[in-house]
Coordinates of C-alpha atoms in Angstrom, one line a residue:
X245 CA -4.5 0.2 -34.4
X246 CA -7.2 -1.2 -37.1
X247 CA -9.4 -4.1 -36.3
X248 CA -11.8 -6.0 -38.4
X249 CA -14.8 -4.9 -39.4
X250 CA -18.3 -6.2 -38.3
X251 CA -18.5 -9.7 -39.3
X252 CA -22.1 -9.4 -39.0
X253 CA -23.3 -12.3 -37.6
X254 CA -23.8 -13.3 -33.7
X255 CA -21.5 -16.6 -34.5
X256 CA -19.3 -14.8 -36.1
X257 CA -19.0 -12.6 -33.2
X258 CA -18.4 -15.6 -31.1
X259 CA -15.6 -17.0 -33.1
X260 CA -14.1 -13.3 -32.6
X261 CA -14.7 -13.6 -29.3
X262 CA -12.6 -17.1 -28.8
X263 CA -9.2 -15.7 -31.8
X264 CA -8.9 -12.3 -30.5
X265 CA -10.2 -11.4 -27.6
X266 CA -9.6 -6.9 -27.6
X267 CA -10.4 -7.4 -31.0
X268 CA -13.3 -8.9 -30.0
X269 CA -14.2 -6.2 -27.1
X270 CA -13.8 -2.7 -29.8
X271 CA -16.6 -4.5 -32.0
X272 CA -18.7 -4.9 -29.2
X273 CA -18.2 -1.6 -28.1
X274 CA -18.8 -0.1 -31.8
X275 CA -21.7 -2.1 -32.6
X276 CA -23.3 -0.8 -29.4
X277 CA -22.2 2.9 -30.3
X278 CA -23.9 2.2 -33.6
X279 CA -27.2 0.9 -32.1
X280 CA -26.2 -2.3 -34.3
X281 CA -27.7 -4.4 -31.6
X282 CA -29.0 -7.4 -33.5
X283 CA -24.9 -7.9 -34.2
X284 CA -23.9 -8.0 -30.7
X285 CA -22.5 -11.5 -29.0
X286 CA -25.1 -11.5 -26.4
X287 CA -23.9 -14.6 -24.9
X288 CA -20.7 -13.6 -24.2
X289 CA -21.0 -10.3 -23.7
X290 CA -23.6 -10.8 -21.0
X291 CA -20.7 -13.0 -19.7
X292 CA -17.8 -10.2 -19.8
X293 CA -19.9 -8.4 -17.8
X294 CA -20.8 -10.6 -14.9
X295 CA -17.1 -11.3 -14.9
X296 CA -16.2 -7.6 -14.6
X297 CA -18.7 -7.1 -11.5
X298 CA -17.1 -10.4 -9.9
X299 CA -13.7 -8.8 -10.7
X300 CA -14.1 -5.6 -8.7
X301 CA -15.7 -7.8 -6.0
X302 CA -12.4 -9.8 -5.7
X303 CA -10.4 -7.1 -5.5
X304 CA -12.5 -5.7 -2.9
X305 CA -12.1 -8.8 -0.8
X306 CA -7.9 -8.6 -1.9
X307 CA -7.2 -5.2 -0.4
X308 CA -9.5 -6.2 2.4
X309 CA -7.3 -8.9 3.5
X310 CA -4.3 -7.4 3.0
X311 CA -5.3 -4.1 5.1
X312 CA -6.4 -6.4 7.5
X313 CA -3.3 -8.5 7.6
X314 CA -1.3 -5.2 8.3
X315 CA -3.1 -4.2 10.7
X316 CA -2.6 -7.2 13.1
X317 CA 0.9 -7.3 11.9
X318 CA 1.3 -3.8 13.0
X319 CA -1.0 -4.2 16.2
X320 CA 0.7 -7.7 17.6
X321 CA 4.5 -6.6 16.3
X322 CA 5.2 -3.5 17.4
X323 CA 8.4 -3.5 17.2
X324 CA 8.7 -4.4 13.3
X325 CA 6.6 -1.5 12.5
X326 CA 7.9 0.1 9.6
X327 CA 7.0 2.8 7.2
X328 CA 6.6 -0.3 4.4
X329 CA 3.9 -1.9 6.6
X330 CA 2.0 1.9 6.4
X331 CA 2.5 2.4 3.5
X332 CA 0.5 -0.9 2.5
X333 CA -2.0 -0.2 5.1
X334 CA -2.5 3.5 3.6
X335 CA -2.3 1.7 0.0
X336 CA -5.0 -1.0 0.5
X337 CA -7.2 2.1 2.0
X338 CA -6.8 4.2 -0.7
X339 CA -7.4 1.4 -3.2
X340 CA -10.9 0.6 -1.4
X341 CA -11.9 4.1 -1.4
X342 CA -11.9 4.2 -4.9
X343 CA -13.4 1.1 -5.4
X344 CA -16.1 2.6 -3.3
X345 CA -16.3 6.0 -5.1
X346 CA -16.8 4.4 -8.3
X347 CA -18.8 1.6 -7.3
X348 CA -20.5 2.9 -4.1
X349 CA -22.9 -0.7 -4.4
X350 CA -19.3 -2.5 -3.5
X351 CA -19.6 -0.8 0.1
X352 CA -22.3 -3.3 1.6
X353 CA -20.5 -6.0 0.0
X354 CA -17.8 -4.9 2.0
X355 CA -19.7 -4.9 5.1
X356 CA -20.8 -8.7 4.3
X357 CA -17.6 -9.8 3.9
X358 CA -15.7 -8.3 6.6
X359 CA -15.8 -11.4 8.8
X360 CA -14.7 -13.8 6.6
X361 CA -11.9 -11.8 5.0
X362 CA -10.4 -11.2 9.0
X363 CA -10.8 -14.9 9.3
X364 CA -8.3 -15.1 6.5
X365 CA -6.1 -12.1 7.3
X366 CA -5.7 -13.8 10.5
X367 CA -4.3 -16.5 9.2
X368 CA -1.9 -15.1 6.8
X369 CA -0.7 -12.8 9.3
X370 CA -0.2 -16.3 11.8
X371 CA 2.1 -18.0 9.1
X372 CA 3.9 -14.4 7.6
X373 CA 4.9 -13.1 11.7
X374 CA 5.7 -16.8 12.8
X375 CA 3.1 -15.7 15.8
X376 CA 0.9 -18.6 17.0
X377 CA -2.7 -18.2 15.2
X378 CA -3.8 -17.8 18.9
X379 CA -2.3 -14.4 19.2
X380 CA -4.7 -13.3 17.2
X381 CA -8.4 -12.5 17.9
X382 CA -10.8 -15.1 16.4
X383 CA -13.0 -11.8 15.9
X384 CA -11.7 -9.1 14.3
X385 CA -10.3 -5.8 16.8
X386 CA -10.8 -3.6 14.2
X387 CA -14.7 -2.6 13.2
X388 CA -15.0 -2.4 9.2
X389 CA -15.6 1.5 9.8
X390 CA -12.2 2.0 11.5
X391 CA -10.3 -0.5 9.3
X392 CA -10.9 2.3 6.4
X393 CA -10.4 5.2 8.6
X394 CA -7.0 7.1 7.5
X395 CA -5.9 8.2 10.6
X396 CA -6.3 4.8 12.3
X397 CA -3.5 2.7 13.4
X398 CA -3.9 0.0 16.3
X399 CA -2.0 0.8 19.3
X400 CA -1.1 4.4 18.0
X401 CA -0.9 8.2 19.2
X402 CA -2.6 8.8 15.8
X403 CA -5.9 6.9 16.0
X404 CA -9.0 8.8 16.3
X405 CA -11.4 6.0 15.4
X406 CA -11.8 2.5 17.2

């Protein structure tokens, strides 16, 4: 795949930036290889990468919820349990872990969002079971440290971590 060559100017850059967008991201990334700084879209690129570091902190707060929705499903419906709902439960672990290997700063974000994320879970999981929102704890049952433990399940044979 070609792409065009520098254009040179910041502005130009920009106008890059708004027709085509990957075409936009490979000159970045070769005018920084080249040490061509004073080419560089500063504006925007300073923008891409706030927006990367919210990204990652979205899906952080995503798999969160969704791990934590599982779990009350799978703590307050016993007998639904399924191997679909473990699977998601051991999915949305394994997709934290490696947002937490790569980005070991996301793990305190974690921590500070924990509340609010089960807050929402708790919800979800009210309308998805049909279960009055009262059936579920206004504070989580699950600490943030057992919610990514592997062997965890609520209610199960298997846990080894409360």
């Amino acid at each position: 795949m070609t792409f065009p060559q520098s254009t040179s100017s910041p502005s130009e850059q920009a106008t890059l930036y708004e027709q085509d967008y990957a075409a936009w991201l490979f000159e970045m990334a070769a005018l920084l290889r080249a040490s061509k700084l004073d080419e560089i879209d500063i504006a925007n690129l300073a923008e891409e990468l706030e927006d990367m570091g919210r990204s990652e902190k979205r899906a952080v707060e995503s798999n969160l919820e969704v791990l934590l929705q599982h779990l009350l499903k799978y703590q307050y419906q016993p007998q639904l349990r399924s191997n679909s709902w473990r699977f998601t439960i051991l999915e949305h672990r394994d997709r934290l872990a490696k947002a937490f290997r790569d980005s070991p700063s996301l793990k305190p974000y974690y921590a500070s969002i924990f509340v609010d994320a089960y807050r929402r879970a708790r919800q979800k999981a009210a309308v998805e079971t049909g279960l009055p929102l009262e059936t579920f704890p206004i504070e989580s049952p699950f600490t943030p440290e057992a919610t990514l433990n592997p062997n965890f399940l609520p209610d199960s044979d298997r846990s080894s971590d409360r």
